[in-house]
PDB file of C-alpha atoms and ligand atoms in Angstrom:
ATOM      1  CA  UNK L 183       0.000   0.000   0.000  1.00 68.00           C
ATOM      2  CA  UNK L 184       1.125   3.500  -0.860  1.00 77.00           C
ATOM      3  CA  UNK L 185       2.913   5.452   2.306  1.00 89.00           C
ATOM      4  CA  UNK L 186       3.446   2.099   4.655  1.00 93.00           C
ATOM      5  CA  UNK L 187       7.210   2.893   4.429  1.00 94.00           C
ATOM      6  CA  UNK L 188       6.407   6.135   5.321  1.00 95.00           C
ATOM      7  CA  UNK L 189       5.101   5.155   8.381  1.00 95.00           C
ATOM      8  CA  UNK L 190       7.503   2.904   9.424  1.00 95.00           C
ATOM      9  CA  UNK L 191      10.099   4.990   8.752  1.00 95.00           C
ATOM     10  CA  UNK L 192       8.438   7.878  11.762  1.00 96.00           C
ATOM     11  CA  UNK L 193       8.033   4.507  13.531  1.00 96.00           C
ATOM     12  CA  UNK L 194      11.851   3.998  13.398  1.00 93.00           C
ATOM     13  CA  UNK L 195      12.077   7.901  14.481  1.00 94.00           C
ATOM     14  CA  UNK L 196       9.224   7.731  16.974  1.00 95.00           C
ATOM     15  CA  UNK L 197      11.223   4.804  18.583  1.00 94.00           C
ATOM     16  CA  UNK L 198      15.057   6.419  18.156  1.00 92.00           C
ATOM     17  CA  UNK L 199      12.809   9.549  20.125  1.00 94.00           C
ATOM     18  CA  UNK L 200      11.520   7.469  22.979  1.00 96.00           C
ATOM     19  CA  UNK L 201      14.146   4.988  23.275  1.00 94.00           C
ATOM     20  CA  UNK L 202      16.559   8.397  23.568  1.00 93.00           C
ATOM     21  CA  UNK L 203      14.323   9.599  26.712  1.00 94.00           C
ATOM     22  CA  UNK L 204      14.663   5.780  28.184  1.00 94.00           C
ATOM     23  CA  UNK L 205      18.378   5.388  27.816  1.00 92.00           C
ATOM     24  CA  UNK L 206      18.918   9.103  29.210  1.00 92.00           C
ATOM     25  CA  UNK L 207      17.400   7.968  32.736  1.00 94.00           C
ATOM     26  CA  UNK L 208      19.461   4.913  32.499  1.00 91.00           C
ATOM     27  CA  UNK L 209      22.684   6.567  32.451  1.00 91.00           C
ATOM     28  CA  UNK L 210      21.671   8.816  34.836  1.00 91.00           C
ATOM     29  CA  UNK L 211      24.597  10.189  37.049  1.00 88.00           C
ATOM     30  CA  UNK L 212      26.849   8.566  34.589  1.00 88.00           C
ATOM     31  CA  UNK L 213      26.326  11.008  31.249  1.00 88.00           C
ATOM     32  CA  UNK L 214      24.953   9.390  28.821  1.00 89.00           C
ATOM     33  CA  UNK L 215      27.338  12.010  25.945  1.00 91.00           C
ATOM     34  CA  UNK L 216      30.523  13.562  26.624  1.00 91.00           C
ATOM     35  CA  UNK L 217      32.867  11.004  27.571  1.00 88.00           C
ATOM     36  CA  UNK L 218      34.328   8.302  26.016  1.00 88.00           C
ATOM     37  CA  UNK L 219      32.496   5.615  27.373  1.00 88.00           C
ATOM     38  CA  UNK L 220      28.973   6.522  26.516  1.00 89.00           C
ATOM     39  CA  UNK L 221      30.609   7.423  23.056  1.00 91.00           C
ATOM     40  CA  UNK L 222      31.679   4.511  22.202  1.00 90.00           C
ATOM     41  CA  UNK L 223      28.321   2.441  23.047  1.00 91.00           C
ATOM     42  CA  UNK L 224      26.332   5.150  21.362  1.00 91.00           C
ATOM     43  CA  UNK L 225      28.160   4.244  18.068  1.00 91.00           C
ATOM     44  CA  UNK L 226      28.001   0.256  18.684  1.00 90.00           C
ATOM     45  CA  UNK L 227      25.623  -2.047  17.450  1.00 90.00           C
ATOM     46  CA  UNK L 228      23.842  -1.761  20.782  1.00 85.00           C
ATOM     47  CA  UNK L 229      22.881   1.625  20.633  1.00 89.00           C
ATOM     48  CA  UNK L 230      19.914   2.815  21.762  1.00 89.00           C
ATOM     49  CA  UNK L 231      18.301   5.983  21.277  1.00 89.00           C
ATOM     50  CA  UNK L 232      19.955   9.286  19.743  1.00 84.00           C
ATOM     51  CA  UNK L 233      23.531   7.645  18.419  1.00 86.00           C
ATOM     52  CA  UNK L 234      24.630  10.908  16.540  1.00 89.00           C
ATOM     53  CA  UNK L 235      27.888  12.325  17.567  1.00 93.00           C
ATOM     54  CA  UNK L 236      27.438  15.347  19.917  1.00 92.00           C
ATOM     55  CA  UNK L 237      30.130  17.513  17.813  1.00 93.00           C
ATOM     56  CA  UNK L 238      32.051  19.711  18.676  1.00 92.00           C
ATOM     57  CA  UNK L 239      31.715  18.773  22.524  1.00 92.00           C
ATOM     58  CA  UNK L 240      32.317  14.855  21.190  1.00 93.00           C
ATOM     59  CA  UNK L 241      34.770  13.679  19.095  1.00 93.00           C
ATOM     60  CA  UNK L 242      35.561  10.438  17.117  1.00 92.00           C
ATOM     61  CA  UNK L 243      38.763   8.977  17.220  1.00 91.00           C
ATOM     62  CA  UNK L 244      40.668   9.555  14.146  1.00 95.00           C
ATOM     63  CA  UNK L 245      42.375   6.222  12.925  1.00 97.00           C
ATOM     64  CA  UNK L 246      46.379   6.537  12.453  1.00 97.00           C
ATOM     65  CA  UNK L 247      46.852   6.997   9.051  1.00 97.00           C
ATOM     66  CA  UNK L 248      44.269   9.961   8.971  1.00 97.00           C
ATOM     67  CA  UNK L 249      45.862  13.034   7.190  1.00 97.00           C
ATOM     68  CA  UNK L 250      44.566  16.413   7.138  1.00 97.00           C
ATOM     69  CA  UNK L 251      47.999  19.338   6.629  1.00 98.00           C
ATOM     70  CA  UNK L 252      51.381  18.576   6.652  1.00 98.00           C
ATOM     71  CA  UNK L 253      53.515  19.727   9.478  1.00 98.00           C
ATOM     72  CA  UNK L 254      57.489  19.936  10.099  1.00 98.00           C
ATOM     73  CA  UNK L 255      58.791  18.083  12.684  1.00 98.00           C
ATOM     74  CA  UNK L 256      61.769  19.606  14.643  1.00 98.00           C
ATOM     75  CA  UNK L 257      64.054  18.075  17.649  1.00 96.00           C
ATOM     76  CA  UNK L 258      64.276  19.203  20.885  1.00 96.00           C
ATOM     77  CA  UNK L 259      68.222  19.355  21.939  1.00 94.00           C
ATOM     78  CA  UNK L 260      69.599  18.485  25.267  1.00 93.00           C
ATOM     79  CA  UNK L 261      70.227  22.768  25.558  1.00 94.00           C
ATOM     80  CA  UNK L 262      66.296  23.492  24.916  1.00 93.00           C
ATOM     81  CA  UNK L 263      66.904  24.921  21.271  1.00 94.00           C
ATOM     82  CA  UNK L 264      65.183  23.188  18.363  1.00 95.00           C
ATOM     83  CA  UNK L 265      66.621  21.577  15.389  1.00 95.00           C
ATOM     84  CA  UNK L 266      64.462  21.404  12.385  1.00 96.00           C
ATOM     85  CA  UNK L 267      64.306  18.017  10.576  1.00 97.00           C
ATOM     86  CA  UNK L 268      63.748  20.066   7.023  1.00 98.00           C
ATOM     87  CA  UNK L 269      66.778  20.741   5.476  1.00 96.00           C
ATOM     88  CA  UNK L 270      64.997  22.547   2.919  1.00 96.00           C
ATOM     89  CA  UNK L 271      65.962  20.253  -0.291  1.00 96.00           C
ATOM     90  CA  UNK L 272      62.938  21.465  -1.623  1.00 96.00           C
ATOM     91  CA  UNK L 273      61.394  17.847  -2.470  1.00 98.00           C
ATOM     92  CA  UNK L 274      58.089  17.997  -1.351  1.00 98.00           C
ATOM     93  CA  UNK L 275      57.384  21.479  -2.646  1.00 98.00           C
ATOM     94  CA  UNK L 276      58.433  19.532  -6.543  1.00 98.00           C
ATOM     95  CA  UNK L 277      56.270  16.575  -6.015  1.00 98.00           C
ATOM     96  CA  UNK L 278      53.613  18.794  -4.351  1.00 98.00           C
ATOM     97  CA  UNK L 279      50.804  18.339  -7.221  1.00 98.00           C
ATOM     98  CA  UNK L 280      48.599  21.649  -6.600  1.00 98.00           C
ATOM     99  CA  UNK L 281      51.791  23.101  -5.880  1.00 98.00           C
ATOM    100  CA  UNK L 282      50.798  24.940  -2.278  1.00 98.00           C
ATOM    101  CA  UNK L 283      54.166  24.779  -0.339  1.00 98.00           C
ATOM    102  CA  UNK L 284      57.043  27.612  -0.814  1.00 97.00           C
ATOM    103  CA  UNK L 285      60.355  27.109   0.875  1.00 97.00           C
ATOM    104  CA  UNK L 286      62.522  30.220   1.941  1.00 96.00           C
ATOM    105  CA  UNK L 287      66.086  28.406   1.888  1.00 94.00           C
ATOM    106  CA  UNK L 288      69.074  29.795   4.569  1.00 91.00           C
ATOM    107  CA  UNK L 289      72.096  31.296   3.434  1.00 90.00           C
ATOM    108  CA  UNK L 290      75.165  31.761   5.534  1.00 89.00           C
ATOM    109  CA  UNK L 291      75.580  35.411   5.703  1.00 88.00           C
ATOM    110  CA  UNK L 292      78.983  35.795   5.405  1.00 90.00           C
ATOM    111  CA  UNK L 293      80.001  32.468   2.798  1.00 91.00           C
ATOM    112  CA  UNK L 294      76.521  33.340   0.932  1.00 88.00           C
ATOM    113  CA  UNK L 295      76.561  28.696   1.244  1.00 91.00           C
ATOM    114  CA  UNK L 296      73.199  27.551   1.451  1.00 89.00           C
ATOM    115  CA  UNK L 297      72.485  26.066   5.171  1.00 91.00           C
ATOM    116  CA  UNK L 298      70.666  22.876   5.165  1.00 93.00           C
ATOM    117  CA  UNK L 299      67.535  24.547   7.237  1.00 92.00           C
ATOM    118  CA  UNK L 300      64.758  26.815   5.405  1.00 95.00           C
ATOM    119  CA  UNK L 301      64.466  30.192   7.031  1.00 95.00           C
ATOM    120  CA  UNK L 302      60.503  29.607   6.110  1.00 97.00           C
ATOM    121  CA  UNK L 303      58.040  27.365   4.958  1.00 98.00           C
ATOM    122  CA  UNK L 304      54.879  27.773   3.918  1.00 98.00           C
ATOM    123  CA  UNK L 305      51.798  25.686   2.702  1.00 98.00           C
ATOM    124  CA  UNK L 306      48.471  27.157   1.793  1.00 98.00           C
ATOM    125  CA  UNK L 307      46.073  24.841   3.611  1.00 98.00           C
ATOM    126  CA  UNK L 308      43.328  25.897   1.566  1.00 97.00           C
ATOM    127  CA  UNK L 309      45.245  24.523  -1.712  1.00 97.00           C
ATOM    128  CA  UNK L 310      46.393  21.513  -0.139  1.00 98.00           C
ATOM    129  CA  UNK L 311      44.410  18.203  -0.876  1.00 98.00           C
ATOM    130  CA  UNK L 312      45.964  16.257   2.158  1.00 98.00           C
ATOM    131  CA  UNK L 313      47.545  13.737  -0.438  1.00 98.00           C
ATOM    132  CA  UNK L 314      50.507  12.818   1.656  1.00 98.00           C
ATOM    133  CA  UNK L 315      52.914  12.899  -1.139  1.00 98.00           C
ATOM    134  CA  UNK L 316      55.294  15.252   0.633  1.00 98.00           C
ATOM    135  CA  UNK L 317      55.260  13.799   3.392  1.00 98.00           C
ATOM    136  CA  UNK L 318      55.921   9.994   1.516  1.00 97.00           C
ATOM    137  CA  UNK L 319      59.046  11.512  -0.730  1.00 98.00           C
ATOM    138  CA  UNK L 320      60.797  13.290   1.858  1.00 98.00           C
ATOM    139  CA  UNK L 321      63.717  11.918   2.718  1.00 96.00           C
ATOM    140  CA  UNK L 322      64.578  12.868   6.133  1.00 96.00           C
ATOM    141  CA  UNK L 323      61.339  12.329   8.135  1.00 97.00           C
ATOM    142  CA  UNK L 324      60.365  15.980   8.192  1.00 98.00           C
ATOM    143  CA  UNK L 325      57.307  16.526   7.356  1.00 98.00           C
ATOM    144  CA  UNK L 326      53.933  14.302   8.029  1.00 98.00           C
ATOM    145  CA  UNK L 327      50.681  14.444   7.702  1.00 98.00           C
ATOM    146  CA  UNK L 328      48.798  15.750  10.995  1.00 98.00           C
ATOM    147  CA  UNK L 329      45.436  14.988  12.456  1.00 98.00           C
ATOM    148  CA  UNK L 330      44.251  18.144  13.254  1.00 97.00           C
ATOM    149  CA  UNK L 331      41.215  18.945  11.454  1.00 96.00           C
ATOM    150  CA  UNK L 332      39.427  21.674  13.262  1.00 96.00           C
ATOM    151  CA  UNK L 333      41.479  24.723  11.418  1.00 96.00           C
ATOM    152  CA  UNK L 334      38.340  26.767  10.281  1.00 94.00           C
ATOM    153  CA  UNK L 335      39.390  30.450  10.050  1.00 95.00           C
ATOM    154  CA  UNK L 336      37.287  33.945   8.967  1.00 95.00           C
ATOM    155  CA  UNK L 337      40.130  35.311   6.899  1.00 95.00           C
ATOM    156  CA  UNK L 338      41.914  32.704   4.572  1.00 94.00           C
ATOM    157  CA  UNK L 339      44.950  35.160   3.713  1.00 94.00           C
ATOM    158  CA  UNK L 340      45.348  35.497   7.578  1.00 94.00           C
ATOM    159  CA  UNK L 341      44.933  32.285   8.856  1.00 96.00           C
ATOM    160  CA  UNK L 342      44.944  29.616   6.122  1.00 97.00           C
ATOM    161  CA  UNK L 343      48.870  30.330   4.760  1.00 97.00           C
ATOM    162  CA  UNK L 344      50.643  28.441   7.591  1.00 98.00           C
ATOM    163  CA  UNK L 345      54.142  29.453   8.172  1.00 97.00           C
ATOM    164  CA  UNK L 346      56.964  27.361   9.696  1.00 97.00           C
ATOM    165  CA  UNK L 347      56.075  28.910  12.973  1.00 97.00           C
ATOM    166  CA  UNK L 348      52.976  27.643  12.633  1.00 97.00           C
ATOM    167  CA  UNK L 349      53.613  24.512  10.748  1.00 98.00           C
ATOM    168  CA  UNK L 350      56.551  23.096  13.351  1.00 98.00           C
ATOM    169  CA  UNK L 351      56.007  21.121  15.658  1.00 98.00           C
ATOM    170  CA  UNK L 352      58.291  18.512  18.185  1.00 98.00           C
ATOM    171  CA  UNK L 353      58.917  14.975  16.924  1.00 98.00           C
ATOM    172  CA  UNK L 354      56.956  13.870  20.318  1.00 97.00           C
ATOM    173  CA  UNK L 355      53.939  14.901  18.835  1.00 98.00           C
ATOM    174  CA  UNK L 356      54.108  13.092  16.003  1.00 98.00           C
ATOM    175  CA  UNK L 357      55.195   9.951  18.256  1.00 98.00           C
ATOM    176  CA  UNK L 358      52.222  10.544  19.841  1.00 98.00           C
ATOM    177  CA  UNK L 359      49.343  10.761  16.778  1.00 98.00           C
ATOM    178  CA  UNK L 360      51.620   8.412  14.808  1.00 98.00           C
ATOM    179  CA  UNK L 361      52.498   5.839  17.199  1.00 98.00           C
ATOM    180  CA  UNK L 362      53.119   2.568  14.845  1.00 98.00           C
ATOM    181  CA  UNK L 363      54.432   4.993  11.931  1.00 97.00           C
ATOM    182  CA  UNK L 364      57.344   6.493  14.469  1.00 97.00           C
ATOM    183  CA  UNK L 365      58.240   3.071  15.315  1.00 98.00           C
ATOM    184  CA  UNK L 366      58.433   1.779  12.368  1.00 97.00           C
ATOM    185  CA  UNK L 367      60.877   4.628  11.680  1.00 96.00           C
ATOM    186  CA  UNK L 368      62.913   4.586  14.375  1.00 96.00           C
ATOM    187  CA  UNK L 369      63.969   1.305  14.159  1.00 97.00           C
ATOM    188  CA  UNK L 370      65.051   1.400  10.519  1.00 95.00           C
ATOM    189  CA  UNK L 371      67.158   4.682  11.766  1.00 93.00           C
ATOM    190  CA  UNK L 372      68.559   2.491  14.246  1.00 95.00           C
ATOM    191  CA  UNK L 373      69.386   0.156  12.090  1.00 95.00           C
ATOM    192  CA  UNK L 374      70.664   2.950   9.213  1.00 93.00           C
ATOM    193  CA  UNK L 375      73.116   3.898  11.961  1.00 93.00           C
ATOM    194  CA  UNK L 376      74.536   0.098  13.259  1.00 95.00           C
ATOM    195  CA  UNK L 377      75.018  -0.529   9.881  1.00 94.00           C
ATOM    196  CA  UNK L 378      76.974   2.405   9.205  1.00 93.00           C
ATOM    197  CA  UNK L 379      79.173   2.300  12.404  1.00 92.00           C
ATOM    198  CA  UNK L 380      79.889  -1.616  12.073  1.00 92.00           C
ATOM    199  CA  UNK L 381      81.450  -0.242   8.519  1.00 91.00           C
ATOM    200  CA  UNK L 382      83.571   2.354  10.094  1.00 90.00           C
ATOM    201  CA  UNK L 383      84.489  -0.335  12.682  1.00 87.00           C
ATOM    202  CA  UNK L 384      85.555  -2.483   9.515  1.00 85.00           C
ATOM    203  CA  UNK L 385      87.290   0.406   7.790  1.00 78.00           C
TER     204      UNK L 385
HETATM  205  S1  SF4 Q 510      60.187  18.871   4.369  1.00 79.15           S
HETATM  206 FE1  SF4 Q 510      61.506  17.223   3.667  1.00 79.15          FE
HETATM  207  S2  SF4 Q 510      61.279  17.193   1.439  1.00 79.15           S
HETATM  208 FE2  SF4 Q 510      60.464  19.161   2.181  1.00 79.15          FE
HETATM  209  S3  SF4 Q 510      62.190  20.550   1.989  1.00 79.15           S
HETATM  210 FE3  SF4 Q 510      62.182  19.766   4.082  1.00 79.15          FE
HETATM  211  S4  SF4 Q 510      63.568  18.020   4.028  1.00 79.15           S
HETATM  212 FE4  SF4 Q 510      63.049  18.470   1.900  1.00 79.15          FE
HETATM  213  S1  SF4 Q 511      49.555  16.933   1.347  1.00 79.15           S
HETATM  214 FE1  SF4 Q 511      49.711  16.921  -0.907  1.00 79.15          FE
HETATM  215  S2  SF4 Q 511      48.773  18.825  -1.511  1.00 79.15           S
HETATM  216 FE2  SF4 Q 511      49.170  19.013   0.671  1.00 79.15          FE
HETATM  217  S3  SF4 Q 511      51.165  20.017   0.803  1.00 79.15           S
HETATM  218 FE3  SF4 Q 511      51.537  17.796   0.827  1.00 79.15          FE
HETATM  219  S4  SF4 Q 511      51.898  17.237  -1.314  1.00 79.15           S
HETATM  220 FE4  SF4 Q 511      50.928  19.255  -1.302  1.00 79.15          FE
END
């Protein structure tokens, strides 16, 4: 008959309405949104009720390989100063296909020799389409793809062309979004390195 799944679909909201009301009392004292917890049972197969995520307040989980912008990842030395991982070699701004990142290269001032370290960096976030190819060609670990996705911004020209300032940030962070990846990293570094000093041993 004409309109029954109408009706049972405002029977499956009618129900999702009610059954919202019902689970509400049963977490009561608990909080039923806002935590992890209740999160995570409101988007399992036993949810009950209103299952929508409760954004911005709630969150999901992003999974590891998520990528929104790229950002440069810089050391923290045993004096406090930071060492940037970029050496500015200018890779990722070639394979960069909408072409969004510009690298201001160092020069010493007094040789005029390039220094392996860019005086800026810049990526328009607006241009990027979170590809990940810069951060898969460069050689040296610098820059990787971050999770933060909550960048919205009034002016674009202001707030949208990230500069190094902006973009850097310390190699724990990225241990910490990236756990598996930074692993995985660090050991072949480690091993980059035994293999290299058993050859000066051999030498
Ligand atoms: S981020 Fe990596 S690829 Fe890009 S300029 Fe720096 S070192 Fe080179
Ligand atoms: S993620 Fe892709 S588009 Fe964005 S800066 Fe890197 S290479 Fe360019």
């Amino acid at each position: 008959m004409f309109g029954v799944g109408l009706i049972k679909g405002l029977g499956v909201t009618l129900k999702h309405f009610i059954e919202t009301y019902v689970d509400d009392i049963r977490w009561l004292g608990r909080g039923r949104y806002y935590n992890e917890e209740s999160l995570k049972i409101r988007q399992g197969t036993q949810a009950k009720g209103v299952f929508t995520v409760q954004y911005p307040e709630e969150k999901l989980p992003v999974p590891e390989e998520f990528r929104y912008i790229p950002f440069l990842l810089y050391e923290i030395k045993e004096d406090g100063t930071h060492q940037d991982r970029c050496t500015s070699c200018g890779i990722c701004a070639k394979v960069c296909p909408p072409q969004c990142i510009w690298i201001v290269r160092s020069n010493d001032p007094e040789t005029g020799r390039p220094i392996p370290e860019p005086t800026d960096f810049f990526i328009d976030i607006d241009i990027c389409m979170n590809c990940g190819l810069c951060a898969e060609y460069c050689p040296f670990d610098a820059i990787k793809m971050d999770h933060d996705y909550e960048l919205a911004a009034y002016d674009r020209f202001e707030h949208h062309i990230f500069d190094k300032e902006r973009l850097s940030k310390p190699v724990s962070y990225y241990a910490s979004i990236r756990p598996r990846n930074y692993r995985i990293e660090e050991e072949a570094r480690a091993e980059k390195e035994a293999t290299k000093a058993a050859k000066r041993k051999e030498a």
